[in-house]
PDB file of C-alpha atoms in Angstrom:
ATOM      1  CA  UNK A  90     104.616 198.713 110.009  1.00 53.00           C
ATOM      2  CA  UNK A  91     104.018 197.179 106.749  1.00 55.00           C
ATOM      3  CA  UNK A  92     103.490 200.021 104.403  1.00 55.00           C
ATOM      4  CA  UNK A  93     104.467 200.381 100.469  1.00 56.00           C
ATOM      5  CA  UNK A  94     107.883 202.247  99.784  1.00 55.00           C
ATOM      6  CA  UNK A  95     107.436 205.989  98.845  1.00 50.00           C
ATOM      7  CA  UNK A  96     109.429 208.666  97.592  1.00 52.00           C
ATOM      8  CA  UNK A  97     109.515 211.209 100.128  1.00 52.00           C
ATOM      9  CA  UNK A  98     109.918 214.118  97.670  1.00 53.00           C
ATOM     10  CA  UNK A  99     106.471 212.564  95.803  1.00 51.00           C
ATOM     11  CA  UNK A 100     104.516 211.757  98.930  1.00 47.00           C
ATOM     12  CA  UNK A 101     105.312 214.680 101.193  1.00 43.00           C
ATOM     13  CA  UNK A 102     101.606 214.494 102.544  1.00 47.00           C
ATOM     14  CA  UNK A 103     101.349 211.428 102.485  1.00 56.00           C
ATOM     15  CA  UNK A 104     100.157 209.695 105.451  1.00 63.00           C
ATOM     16  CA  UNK A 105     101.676 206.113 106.582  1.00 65.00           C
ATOM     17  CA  UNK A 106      98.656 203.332 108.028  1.00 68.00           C
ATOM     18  CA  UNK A 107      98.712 200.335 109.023  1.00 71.00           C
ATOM     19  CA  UNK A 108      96.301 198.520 111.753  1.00 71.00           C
ATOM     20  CA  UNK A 109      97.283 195.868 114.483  1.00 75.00           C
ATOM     21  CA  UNK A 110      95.026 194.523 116.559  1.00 73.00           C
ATOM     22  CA  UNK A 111      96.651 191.925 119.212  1.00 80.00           C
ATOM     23  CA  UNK A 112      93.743 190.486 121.899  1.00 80.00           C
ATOM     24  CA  UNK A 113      95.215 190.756 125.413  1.00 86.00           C
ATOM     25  CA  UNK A 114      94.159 188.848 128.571  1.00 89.00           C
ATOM     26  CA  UNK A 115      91.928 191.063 130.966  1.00 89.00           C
ATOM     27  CA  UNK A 116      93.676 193.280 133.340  1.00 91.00           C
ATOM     28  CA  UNK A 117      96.741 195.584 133.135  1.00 94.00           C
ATOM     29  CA  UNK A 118      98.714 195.185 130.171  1.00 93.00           C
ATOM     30  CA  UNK A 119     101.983 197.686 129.501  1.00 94.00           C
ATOM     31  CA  UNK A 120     102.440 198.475 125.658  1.00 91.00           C
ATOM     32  CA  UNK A 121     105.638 199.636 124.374  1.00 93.00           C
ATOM     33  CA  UNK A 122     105.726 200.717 120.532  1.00 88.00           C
ATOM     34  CA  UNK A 123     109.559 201.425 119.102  1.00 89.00           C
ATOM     35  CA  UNK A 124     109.636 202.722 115.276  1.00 83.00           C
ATOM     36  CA  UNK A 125     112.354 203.075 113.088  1.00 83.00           C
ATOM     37  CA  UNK A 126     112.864 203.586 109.377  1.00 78.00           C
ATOM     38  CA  UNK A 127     114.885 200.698 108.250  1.00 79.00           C
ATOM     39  CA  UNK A 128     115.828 202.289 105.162  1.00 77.00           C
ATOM     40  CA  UNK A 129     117.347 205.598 106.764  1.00 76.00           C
ATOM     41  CA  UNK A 130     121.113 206.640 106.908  1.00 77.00           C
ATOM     42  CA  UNK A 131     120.252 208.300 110.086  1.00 78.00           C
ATOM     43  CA  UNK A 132     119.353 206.483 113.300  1.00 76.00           C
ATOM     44  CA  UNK A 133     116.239 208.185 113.762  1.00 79.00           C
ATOM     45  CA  UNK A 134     113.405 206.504 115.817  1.00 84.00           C
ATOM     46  CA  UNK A 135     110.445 206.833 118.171  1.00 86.00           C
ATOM     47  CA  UNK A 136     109.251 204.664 121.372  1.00 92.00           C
ATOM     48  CA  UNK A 137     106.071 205.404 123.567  1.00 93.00           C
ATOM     49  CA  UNK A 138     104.888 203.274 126.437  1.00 95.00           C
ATOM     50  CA  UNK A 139     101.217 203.102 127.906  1.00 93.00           C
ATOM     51  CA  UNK A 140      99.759 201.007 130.193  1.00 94.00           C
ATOM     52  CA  UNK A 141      96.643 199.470 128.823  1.00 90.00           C
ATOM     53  CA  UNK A 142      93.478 198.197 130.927  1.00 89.00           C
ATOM     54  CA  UNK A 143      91.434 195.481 129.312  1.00 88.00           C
ATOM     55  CA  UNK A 144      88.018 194.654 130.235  1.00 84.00           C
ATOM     56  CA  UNK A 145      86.924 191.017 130.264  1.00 87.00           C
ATOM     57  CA  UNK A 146      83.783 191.457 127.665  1.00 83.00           C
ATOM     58  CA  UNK A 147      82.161 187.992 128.711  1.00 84.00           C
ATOM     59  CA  UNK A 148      81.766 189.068 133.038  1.00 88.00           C
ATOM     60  CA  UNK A 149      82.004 193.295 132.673  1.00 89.00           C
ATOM     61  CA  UNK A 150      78.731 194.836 132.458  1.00 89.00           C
ATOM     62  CA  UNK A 151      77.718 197.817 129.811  1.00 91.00           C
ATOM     63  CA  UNK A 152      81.068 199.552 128.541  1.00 91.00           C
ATOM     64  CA  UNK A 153      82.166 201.773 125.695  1.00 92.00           C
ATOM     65  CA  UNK A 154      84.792 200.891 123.122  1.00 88.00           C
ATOM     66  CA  UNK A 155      87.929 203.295 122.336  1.00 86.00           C
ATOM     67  CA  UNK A 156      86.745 205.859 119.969  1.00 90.00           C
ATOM     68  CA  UNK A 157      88.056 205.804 116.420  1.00 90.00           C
ATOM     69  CA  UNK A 158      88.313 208.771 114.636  1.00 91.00           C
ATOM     70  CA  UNK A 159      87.793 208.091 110.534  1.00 91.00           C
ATOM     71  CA  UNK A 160      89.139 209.527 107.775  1.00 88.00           C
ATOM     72  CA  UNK A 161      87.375 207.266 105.006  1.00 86.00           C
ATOM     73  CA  UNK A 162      84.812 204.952 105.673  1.00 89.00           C
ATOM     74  CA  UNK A 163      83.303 202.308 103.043  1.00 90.00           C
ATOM     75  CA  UNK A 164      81.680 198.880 103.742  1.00 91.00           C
ATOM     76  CA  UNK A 165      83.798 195.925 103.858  1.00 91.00           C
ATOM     77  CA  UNK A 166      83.991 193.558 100.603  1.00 90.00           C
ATOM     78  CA  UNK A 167      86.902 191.582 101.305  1.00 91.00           C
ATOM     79  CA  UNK A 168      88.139 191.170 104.972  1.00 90.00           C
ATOM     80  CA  UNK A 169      91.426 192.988 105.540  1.00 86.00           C
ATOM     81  CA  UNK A 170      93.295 194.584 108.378  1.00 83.00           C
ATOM     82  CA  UNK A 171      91.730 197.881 107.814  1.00 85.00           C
ATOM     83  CA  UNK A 172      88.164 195.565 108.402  1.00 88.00           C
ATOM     84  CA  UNK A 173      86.269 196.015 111.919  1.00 87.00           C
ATOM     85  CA  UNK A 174      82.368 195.854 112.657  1.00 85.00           C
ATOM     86  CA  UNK A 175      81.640 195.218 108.884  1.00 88.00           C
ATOM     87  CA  UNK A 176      83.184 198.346 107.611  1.00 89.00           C
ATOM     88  CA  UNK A 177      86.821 199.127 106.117  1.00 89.00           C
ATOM     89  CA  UNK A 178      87.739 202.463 108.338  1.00 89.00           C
ATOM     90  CA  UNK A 179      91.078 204.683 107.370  1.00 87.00           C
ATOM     91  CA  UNK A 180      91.931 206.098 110.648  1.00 87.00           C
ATOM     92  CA  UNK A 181      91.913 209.774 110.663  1.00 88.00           C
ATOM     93  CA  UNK A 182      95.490 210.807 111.472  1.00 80.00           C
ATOM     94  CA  UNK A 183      96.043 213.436 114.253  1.00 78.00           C
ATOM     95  CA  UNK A 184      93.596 215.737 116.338  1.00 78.00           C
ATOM     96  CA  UNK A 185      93.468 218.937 114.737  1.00 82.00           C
ATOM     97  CA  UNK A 186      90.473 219.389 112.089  1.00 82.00           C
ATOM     98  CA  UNK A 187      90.790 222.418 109.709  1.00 79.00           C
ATOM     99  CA  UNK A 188      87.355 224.916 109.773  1.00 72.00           C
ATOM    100  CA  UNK A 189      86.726 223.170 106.324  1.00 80.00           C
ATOM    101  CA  UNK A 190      86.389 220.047 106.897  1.00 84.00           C
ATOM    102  CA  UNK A 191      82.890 220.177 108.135  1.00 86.00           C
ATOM    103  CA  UNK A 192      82.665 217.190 110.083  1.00 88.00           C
ATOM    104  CA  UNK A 193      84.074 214.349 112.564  1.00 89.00           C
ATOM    105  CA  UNK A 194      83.349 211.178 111.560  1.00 92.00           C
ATOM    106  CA  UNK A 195      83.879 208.146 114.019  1.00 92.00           C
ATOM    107  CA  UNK A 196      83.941 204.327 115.367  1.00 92.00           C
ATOM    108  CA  UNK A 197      82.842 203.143 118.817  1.00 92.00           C
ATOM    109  CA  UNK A 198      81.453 199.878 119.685  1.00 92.00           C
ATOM    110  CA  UNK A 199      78.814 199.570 122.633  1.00 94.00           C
ATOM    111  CA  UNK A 200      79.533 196.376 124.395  1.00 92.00           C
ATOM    112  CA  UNK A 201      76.843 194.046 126.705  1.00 92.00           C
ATOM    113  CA  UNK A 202      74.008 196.743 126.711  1.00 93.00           C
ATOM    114  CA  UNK A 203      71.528 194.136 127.024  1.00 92.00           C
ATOM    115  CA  UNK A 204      73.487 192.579 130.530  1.00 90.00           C
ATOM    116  CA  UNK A 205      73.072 195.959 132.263  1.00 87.00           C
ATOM    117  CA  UNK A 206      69.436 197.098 130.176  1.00 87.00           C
ATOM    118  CA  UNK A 207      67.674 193.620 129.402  1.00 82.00           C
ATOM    119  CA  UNK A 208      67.564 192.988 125.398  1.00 84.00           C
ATOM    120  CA  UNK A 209      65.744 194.490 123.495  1.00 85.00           C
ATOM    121  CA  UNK A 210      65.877 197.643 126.372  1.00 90.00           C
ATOM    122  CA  UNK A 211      65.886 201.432 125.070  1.00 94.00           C
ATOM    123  CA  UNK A 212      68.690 203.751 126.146  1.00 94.00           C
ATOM    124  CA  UNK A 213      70.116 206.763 125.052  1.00 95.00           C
ATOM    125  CA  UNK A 214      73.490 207.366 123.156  1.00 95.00           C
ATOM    126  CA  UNK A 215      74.978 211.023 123.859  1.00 94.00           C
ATOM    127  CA  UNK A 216      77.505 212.057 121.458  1.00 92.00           C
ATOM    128  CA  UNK A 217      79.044 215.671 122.276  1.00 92.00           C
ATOM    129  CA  UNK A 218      81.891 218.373 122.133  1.00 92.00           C
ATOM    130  CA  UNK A 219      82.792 219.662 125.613  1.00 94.00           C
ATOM    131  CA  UNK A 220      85.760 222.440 126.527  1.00 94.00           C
ATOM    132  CA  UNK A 221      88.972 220.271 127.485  1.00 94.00           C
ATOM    133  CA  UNK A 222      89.454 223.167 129.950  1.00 94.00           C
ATOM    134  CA  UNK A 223      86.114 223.625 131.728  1.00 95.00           C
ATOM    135  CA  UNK A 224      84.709 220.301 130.910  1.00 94.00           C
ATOM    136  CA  UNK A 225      81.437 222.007 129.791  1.00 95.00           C
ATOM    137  CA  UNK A 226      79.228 220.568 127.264  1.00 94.00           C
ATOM    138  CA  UNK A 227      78.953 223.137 124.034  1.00 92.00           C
ATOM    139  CA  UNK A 228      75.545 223.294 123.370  1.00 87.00           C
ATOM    140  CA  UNK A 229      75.700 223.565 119.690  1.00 85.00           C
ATOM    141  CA  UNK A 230      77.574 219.785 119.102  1.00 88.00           C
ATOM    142  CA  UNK A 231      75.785 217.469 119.993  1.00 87.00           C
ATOM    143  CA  UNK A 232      74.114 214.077 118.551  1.00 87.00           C
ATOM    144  CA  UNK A 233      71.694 211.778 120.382  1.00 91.00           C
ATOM    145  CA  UNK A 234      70.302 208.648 119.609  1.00 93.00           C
ATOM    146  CA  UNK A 235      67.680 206.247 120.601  1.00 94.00           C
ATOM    147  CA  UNK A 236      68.980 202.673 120.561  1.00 94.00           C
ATOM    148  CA  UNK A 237      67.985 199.239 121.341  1.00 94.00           C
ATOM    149  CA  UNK A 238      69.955 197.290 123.864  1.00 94.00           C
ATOM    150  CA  UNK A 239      72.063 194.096 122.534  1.00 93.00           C
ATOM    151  CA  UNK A 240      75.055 192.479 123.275  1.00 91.00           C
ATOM    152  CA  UNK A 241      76.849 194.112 120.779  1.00 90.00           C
ATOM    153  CA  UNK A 242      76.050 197.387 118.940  1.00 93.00           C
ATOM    154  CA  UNK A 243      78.449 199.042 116.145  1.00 92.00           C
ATOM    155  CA  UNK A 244      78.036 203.280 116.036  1.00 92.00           C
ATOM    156  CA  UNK A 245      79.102 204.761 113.373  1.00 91.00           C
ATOM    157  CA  UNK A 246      78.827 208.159 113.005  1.00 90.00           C
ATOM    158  CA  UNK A 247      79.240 211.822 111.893  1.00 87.00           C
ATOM    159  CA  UNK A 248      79.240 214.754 114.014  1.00 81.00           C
ATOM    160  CA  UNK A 249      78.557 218.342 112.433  1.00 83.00           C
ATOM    161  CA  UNK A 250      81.977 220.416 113.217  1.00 87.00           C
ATOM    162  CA  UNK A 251      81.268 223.238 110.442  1.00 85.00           C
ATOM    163  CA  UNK A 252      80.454 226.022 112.962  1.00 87.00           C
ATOM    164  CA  UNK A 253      82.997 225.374 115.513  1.00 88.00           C
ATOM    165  CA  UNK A 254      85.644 227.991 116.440  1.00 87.00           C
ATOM    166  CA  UNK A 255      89.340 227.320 117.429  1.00 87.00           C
ATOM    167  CA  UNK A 256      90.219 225.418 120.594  1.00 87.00           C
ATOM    168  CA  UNK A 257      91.084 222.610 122.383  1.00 90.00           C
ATOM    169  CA  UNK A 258      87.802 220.028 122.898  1.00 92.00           C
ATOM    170  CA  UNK A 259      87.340 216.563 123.900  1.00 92.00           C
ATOM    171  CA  UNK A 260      85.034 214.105 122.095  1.00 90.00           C
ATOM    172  CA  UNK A 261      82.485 212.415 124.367  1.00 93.00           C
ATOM    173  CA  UNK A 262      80.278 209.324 123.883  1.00 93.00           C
ATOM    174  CA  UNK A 263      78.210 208.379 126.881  1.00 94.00           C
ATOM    175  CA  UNK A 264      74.654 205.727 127.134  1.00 92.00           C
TER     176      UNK A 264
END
């Protein structure tokens, strides 16, 4: 990570970002992240492995980008590594939202709509809150759109949380 220095006892909210984006070939790809603060007396230090699948873009048909959760949003002015799909976007750390925070905001990217739905095609983008344990759609969270099929469409988006009780949820974007 490249991040500024900090004070610990001055930043003890603080959050740490930084963005990498590396382009892998398509197919299986295994990812294994190590950190560890250089400038600890302690040997402290995390590693986490995943095994990635990539999609080739140019032969797949219609698919759905990871979905980024956002903290802060604004338009890009000058490209930077926090810069994707025209916007600067502050990744929202975590997956817990306190009841006052009102809403989810987040980043997808809808790849080669127009392969599988001819351009200039109309579809429907689902955007919803379903129980992680029953897999049930709540009824109450929900966002749909009408969109227009092209090769490459950015969604941004909020999603009303305000009324939402405790629990465990998944996020779910579907076309």
């Amino acid at each position: 990570l490249q991040t500024n220095e900090f004070n610990i006892t001055d930043s003890l909210m603080a959050d740490v970002y930084d963005v990498k984006r590396i382009m892998i070939p398509a197919g299986i790809s295994y990812l294994e992240l190590s950190v560890k603060d250089l400038n600890s007396a302690t040997i402290n230090s995390f590693s986490s492995k995943d095994t990635l699948n990539a999609m080739d873009a140019v032969t797949s048909g219609l698919f759905i980008s990871n979905i980024q959760l956002i903290d802060f949003v604004v338009p890009t002015g000058t490209e930077n590594r926090f810069s994707k799909g025209g916007f600067d976007i502050l990744p929202y750390h975590g997956n817990y939202y306190a009841s006052d925070q009102g809403k989810l905001t987040f980043y997808t990217e809808i790849n080669n709509a127009s392969k599988t739905l001819n351009t200039g095609g109309k579809y429907l983008l689902n955007c919803y809150l379903e129980n992680a344990n029953t897999g049930l759609q709540l009824e109450d969270f929900f966002v749909r759109k009408r969109m227009k099929a092209e090769n490459y469409t950015v969604v941004l988006s909020e999603f009303p949380i305000a009324n939402l009780g405790p629990g465990t949820y998944n996020f779910v974007v579907e076309v």
